[in-house]
Short mmCIF file of C-alpha atoms and ligand atoms in Angstrom, two decimals:
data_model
loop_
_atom_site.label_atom_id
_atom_site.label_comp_id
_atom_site.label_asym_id
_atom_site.label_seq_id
_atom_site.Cartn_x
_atom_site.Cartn_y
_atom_site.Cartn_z
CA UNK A 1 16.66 -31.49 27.24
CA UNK A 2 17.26 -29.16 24.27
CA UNK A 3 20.98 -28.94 22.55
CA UNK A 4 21.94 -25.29 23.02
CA UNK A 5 21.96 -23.71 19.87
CA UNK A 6 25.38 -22.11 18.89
CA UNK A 7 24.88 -18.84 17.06
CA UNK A 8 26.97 -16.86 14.95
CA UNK A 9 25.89 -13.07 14.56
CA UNK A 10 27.61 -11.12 11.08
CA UNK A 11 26.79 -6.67 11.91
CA UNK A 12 27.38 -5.62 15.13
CA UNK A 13 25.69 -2.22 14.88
CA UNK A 14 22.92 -1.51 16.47
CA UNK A 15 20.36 -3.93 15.70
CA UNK A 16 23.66 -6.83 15.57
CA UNK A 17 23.64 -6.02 19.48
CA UNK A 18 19.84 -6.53 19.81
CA UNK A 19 19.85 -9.65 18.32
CA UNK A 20 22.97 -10.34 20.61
CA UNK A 21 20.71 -9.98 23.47
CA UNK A 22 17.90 -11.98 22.48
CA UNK A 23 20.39 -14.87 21.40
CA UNK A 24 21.27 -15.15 25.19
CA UNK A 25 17.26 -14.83 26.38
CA UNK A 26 16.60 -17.72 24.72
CA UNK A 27 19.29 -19.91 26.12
CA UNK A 28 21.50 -20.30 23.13
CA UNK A 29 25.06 -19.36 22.61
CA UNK A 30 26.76 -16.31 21.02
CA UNK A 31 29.72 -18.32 19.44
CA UNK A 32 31.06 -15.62 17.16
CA UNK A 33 30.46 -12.32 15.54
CA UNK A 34 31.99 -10.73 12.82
CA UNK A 35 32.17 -7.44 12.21
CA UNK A 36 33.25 -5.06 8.84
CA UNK A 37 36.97 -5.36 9.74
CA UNK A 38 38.64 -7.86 12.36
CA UNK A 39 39.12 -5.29 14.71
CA UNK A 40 35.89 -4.12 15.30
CA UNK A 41 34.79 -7.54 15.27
CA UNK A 42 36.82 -8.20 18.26
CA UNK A 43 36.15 -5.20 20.28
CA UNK A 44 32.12 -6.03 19.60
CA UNK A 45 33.15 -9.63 20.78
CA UNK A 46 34.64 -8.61 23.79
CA UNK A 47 31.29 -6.23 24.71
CA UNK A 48 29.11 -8.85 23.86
CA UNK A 49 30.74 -12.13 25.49
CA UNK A 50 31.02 -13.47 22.23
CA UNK A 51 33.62 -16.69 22.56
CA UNK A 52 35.52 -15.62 19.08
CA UNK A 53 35.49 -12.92 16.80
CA UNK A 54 35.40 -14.14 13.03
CA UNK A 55 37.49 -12.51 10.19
CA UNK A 56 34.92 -11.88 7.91
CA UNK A 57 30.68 -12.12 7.62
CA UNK A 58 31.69 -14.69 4.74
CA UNK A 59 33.68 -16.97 6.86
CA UNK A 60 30.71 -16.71 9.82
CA UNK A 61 28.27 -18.15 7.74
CA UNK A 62 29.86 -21.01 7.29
CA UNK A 63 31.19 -21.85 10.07
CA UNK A 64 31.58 -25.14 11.16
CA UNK A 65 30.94 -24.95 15.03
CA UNK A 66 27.52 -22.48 14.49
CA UNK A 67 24.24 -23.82 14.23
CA UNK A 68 22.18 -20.15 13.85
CA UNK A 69 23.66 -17.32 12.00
CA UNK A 70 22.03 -13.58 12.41
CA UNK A 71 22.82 -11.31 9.34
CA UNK A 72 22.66 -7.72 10.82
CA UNK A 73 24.95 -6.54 8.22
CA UNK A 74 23.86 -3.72 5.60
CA UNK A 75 21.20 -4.81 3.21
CA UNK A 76 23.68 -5.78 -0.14
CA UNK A 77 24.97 -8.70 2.25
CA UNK A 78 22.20 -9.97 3.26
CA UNK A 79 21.44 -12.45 0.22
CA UNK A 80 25.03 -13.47 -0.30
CA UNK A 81 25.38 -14.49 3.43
CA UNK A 82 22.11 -16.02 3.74
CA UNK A 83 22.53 -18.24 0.73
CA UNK A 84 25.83 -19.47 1.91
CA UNK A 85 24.92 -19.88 5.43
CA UNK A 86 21.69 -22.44 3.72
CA UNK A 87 24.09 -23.76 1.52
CA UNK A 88 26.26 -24.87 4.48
CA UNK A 89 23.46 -26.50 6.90
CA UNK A 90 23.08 -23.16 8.62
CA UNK A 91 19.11 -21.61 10.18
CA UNK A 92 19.32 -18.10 9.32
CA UNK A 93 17.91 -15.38 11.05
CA UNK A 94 18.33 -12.35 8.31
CA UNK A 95 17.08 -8.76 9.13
CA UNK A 96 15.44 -7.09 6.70
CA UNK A 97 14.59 -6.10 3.99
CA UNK A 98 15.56 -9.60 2.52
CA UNK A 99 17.18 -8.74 0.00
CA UNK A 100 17.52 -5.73 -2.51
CA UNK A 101 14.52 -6.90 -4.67
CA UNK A 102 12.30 -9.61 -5.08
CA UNK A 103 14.33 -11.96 -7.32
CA UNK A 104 17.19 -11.76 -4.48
CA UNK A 105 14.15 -12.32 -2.05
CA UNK A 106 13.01 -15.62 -3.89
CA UNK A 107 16.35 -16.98 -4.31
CA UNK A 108 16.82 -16.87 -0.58
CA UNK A 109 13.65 -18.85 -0.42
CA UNK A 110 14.87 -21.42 -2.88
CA UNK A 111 17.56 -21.92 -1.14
CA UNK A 112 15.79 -22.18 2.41
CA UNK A 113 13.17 -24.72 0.47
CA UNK A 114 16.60 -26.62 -0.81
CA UNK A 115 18.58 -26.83 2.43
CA UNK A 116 15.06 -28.13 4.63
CA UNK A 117 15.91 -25.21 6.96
CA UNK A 118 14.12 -22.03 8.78
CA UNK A 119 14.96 -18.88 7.75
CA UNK A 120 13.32 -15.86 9.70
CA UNK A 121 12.94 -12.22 9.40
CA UNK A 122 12.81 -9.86 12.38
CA UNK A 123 9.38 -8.04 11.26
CA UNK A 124 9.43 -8.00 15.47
CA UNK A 125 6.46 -5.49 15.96
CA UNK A 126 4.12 -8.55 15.45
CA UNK A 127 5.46 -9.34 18.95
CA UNK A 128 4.04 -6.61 21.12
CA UNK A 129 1.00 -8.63 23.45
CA UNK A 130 -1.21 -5.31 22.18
CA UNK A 131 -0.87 -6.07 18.27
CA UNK A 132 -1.54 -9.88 18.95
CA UNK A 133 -4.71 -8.77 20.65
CA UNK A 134 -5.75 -6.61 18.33
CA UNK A 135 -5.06 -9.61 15.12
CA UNK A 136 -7.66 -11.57 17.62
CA UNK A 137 -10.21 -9.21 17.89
CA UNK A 138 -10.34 -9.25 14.39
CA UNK A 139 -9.85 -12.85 13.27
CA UNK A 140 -13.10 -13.20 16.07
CA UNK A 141 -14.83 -10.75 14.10
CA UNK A 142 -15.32 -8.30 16.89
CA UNK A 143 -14.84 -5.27 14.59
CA UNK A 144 -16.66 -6.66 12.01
CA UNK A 145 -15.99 -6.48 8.17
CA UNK A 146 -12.80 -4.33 7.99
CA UNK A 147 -13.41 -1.27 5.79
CA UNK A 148 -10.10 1.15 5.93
CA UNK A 149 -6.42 0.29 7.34
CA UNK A 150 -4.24 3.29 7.76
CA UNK A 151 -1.30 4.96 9.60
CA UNK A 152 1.77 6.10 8.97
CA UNK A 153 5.52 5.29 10.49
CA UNK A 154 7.78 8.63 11.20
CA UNK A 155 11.24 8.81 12.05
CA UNK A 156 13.25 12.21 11.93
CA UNK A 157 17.27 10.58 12.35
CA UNK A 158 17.19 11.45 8.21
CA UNK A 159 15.76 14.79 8.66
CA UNK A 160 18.98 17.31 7.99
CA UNK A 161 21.08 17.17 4.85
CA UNK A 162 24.45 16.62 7.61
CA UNK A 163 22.51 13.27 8.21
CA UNK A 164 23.63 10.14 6.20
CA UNK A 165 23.51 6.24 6.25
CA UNK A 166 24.48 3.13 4.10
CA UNK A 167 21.00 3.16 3.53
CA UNK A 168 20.91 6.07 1.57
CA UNK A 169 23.68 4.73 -0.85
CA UNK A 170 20.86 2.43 -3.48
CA UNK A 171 23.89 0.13 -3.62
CA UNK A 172 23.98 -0.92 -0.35
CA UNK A 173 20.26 -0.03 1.17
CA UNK A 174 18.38 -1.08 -1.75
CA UNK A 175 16.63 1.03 -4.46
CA UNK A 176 13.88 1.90 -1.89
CA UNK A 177 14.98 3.56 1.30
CA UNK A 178 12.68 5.29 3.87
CA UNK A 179 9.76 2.55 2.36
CA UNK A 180 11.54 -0.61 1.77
CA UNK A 181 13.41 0.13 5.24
CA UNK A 182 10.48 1.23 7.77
CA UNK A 183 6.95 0.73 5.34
CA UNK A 184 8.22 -3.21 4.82
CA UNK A 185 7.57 -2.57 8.42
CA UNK A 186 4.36 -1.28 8.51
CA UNK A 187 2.62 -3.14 5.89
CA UNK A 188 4.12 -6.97 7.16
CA UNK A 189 2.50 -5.75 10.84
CA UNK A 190 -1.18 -4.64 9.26
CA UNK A 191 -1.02 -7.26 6.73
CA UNK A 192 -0.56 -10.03 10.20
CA UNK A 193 -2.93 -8.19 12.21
CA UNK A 194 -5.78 -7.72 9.88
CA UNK A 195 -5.48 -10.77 8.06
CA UNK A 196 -6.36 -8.64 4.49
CA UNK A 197 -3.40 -8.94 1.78
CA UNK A 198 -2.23 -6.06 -0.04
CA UNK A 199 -3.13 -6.42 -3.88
CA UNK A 200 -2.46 -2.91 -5.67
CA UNK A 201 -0.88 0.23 -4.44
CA UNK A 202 -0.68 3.69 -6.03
CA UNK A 203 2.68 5.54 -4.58
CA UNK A 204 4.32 8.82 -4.49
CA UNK A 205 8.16 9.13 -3.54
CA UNK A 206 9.79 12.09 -2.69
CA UNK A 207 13.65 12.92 -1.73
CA UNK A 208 13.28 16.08 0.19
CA UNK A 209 16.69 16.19 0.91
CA UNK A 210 18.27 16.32 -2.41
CA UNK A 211 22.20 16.25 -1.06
CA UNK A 212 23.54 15.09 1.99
CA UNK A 213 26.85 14.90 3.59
CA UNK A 214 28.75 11.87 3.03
CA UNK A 215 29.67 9.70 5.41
CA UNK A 216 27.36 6.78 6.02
CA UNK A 217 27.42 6.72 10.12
CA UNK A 218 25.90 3.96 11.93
CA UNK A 219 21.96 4.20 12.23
CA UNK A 220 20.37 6.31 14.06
CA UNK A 221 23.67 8.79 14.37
CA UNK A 222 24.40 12.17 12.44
CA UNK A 223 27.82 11.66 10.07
CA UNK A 224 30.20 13.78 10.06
CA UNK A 225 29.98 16.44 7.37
CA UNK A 226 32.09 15.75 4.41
CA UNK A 227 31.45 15.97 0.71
CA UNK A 228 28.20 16.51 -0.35
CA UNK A 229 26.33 14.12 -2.73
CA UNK A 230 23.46 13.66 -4.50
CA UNK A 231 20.40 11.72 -2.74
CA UNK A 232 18.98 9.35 -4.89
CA UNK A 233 16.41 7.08 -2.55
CA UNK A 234 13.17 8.79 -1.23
CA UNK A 235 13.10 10.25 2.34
CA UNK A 236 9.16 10.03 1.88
CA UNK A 237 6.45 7.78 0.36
CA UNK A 238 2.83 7.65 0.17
CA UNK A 239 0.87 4.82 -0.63
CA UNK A 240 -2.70 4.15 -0.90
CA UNK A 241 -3.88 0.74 -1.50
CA UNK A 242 -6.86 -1.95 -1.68
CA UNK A 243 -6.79 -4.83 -0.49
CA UNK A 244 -7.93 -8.56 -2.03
CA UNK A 245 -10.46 -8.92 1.01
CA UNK A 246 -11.46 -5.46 -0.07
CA UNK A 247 -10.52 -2.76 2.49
CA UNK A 248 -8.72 0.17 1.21
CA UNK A 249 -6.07 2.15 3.01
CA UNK A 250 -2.75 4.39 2.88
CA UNK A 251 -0.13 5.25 4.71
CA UNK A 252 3.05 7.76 5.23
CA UNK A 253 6.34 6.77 5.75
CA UNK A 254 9.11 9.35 6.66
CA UNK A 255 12.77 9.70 7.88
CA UNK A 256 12.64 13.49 8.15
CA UNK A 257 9.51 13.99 10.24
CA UNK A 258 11.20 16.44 13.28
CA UNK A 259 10.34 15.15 16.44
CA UNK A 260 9.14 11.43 15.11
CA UNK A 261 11.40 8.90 16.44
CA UNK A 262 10.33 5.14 15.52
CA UNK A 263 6.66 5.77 15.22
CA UNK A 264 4.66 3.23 13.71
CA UNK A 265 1.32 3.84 14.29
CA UNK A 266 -1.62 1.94 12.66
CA UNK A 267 -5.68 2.03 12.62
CA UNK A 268 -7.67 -0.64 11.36
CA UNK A 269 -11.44 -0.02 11.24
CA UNK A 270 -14.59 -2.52 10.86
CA UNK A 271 -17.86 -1.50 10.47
CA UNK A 272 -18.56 -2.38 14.38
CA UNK A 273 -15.08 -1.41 16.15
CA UNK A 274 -11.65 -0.23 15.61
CA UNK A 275 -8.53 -0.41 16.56
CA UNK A 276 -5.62 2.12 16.81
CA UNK A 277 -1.50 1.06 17.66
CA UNK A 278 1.06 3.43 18.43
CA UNK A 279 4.87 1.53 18.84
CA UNK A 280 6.24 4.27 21.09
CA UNK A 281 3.26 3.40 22.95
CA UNK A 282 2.75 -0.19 23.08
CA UNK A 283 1.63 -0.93 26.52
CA UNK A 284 -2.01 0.03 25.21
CA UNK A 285 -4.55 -0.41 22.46
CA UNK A 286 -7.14 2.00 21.51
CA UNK A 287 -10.64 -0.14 20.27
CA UNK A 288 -13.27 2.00 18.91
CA UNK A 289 -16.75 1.71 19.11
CA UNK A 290 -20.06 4.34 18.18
CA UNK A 291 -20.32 3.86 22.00
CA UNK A 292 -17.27 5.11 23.26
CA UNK A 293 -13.70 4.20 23.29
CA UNK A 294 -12.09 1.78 26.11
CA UNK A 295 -8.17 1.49 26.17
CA UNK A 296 -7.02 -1.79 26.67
CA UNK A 297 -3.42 -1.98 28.74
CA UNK A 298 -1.33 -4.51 28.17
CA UNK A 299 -2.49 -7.73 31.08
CA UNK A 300 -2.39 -11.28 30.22
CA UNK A 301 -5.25 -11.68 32.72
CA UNK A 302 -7.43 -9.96 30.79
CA UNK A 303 -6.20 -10.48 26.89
CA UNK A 304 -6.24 -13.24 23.82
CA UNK A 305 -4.32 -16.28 24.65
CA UNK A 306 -1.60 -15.72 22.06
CA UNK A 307 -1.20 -11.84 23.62
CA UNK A 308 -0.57 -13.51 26.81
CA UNK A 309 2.07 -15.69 25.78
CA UNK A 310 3.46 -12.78 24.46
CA UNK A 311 3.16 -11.13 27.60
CA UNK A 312 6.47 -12.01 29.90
CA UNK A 313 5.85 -9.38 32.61
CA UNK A 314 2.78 -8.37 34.74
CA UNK A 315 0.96 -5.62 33.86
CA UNK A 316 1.85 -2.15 34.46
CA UNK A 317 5.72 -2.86 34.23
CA UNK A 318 6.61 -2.17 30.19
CA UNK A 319 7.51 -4.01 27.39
CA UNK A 320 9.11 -2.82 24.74
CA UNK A 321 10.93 -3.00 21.37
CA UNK A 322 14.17 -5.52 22.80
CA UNK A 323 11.53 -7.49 24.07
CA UNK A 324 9.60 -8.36 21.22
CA UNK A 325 12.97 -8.90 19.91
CA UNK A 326 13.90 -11.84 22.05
CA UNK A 327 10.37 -12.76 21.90
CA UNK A 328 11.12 -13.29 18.40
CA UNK A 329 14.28 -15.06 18.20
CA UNK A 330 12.69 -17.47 21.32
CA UNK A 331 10.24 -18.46 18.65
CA UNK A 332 12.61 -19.03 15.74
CA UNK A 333 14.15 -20.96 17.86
CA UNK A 334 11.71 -22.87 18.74
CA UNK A 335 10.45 -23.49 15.17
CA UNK A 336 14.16 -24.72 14.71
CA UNK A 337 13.54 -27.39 17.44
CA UNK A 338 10.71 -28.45 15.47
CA UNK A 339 7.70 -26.52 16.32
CA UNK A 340 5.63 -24.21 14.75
CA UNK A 341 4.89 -20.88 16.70
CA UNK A 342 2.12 -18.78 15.84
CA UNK A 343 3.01 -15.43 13.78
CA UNK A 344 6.47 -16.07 13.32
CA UNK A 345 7.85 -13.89 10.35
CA UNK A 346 9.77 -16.38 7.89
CA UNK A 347 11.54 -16.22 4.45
CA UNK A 348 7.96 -16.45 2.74
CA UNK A 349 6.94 -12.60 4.72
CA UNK A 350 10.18 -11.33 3.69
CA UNK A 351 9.13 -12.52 -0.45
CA UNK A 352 5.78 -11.06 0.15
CA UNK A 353 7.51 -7.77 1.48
CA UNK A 354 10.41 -7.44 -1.39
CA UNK A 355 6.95 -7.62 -3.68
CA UNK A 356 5.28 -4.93 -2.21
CA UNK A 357 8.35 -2.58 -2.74
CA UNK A 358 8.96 -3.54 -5.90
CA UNK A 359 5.50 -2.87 -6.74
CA UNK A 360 5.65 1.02 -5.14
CA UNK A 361 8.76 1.56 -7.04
CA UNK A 362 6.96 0.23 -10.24
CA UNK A 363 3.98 2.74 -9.25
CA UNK A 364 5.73 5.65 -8.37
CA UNK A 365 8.38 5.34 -11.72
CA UNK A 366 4.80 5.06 -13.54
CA UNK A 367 2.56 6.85 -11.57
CA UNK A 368 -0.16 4.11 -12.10
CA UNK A 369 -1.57 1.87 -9.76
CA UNK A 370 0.80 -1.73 -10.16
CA UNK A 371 -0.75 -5.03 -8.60
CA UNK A 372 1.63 -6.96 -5.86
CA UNK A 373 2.40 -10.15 -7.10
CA UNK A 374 0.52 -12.67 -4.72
N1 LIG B 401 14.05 -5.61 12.37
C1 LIG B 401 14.27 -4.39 12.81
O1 LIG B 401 13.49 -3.85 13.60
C2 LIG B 401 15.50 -3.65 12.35
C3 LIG B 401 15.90 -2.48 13.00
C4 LIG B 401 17.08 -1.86 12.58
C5 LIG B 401 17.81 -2.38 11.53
N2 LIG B 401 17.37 -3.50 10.89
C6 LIG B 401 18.15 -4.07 9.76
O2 LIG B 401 19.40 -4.53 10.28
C7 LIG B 401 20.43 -4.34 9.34
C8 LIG B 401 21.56 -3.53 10.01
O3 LIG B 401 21.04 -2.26 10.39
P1 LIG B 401 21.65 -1.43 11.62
O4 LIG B 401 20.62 -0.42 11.96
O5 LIG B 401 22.14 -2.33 12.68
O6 LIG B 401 22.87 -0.72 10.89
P2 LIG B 401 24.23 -0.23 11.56
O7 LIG B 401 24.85 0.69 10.57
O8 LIG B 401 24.00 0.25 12.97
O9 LIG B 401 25.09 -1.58 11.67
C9 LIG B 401 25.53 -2.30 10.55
C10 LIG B 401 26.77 -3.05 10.98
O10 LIG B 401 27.21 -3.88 9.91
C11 LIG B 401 28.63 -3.84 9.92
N3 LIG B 401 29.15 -4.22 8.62
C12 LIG B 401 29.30 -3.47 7.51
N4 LIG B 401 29.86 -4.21 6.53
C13 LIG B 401 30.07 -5.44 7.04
C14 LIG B 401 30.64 -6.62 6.54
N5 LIG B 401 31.13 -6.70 5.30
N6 LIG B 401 30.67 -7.71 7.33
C15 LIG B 401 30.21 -7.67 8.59
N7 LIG B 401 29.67 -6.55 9.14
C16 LIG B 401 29.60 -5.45 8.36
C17 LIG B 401 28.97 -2.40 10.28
O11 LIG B 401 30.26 -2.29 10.78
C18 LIG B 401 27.92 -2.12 11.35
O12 LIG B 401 28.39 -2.47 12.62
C19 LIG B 401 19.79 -3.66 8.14
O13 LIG B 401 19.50 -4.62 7.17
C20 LIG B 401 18.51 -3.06 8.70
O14 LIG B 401 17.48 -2.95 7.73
C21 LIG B 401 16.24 -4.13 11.30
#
């Protein structure tokens, strides 16, 4: 029988309490948290049955009776702590984006490489049964050569000028907001499902809300009004792009789209089929054909064998986002024991994403078309 795994997590906001969850799904202990002062990080240990709270996020990574540690913090901390968690023996599950850019990115590598251990990024939407089925149908060639990839992802929690984050702050989000935050997103989950690689994009950024209120509220929550100050990360990008297999596509990403939540939606199309996702919709999968269109709900009965691992409830009763989430960590996990589960996201996904927006900041500062760096 497996060791239980001993986990520390550092951020208990709101994706710090996700991973919470899917630390106990997979069997493995929650050990300690640590939170942005001591007190919060023993109220969040109380709600989450941690057995300690920690000090700091600094003294977490390293501690000596964790095996795992989760960086859920904002995005500044996330090479610092994942470096010294390596450094110390430590797996490392770190959210994303990486880091703030692709050097911080590839040091985090180098240091996974170093230490011998796995290091793995939450890019969770590769773990809905539908996308896995659709990355099938492709890699069987079922839709044939793919010609276009496209979509968009929406969210609206940005959309008023009262509204304001650590992610807007380039200091602590990153240089890139809406696309580094929820397009690193979009373009790991095409990139995994249709196989093609990204090689040049051609963006256009755009801060539509030029001042907010500061403030910097936890996601997904409207700040309090104070002071107002000048925006300097884009609320919007659009990005076309070809691919190295030769496909070319675009897509919109937004944090001030009224009425868009989280969604993600994509459409990949081969000259014989398509295929169309929509996150807030995930049970189902559109495929395309000249004939007609069928809609495929989610049933391991009647999908790809690595969509039906996926799948951990019969069909008709959902599956959703915290589910691909402890999907996920079950599979880090897992590769942490020693075995090597299909479409896990690790350190070298988060690299290939810090390229990507590095190379739409490049094109947008520019306005030329920049090449990704393989
Ligand atoms: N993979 C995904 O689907 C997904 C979804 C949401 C967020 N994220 C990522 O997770 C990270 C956190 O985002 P969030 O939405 O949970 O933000 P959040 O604002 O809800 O939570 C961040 C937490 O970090 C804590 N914190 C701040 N400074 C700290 C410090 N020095 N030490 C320890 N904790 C500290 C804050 O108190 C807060 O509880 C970000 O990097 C974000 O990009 C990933």
């Amino acid at each position: 029988m497996r060791e239980q795994l001993r986990v520390g997590v550092a951020g208990t906001g709101f994706i710090g309490r996700v991973h919470a969850h899917a630390v106990r799904s997979a069997g493995a202990r929650l050990v300690a948290v640590a939170a942005s002062t001591p007190e919060s990080a023993r109220r969040a240990a109380g709600e989450l049955g941690a057995d300690r709270a920690e000090t700091d996020a600094a003294a977490l990574a390293v501690a000596p009776d964790v095996d795992v540690v989760h960086i859920c913090t904002p995005n500044d901390l996330h090479e610092p702590l994942a470096v010294a968690a390596l450094e110390a023996g430590k797996h490392v599950v770190c959210e994303k984006p990486l880091a703030l850019d692709a050097e911080g990115a590839a040091r985090i590598q180098a240091a996974a490489t170093a230490a011998g251990r796995v290091l793995a990024v939450p890019y969770v939407y590769r773990f809905h049964p539908t996308v896995r089925h659709a990355r099938a149908l492709v890699a069987a060639g079922d839709l044939g050569p793919l010609r276009l990839l496209h979509g968009s992802y929406q969210q609206d929690w940005l959309a008023s000028p009262d509204d304001d984050s650590w992610r807007v702050d380039p200091e602590v989000g990153g240089r890139s907001r809406a696309f580094a935050d929820i397009g690193s997103h979009w373009c790991d989950l095409v990139e995994f499902t249709s196989g093609h690689r990204i090689a040049r994009v051609q963006a256009l950024l755009s801060t539509v809300v030029p001042e907010r209120a500061s403030g910097g509220g936890p996601a997904f929550s409207t700040a309090a009004a104070g002071d107002r100050r000048p925006v300097a990360t884009e609320d919007v990008a659009l990005v076309q792009f070809e691919t190295v297999e030769g496909a070319v596509g675009s897509v919109v990403v937004s944090q001030v789209s009224p009425g868009r939540k989280n969604r993600l939606w994509f459409e990949i199309d081969g000259a014989d089929g398509g295929v169309v996702f929509d996150q807030e919709q995930p049970e189902r999968l559109e495929i395309g054909r000249r004939t007609g269109t069928t809609v495929l709900f989610r049933d391991p009965a009647t999908m790809a064998p690595d969509a039906a691992r996926l799948a951990t409830v019969p069909a008709g009763h959902a599956q959703g986002y915290q589910d691909c989430f402890d999907l996920f960590v079950a599979d880090a996990y897992a590769a942490i024991a020693g075995s090597t589960p299909d479409g896990l996201p690790t350190v070298g996904d988060g690299v290939r994403s810090a390229r990507i927006v590095d190379a739409v900041l490049a094109s947008a500062r520019t306005r030329t078309w920049q090449g990704v760096t393989p």
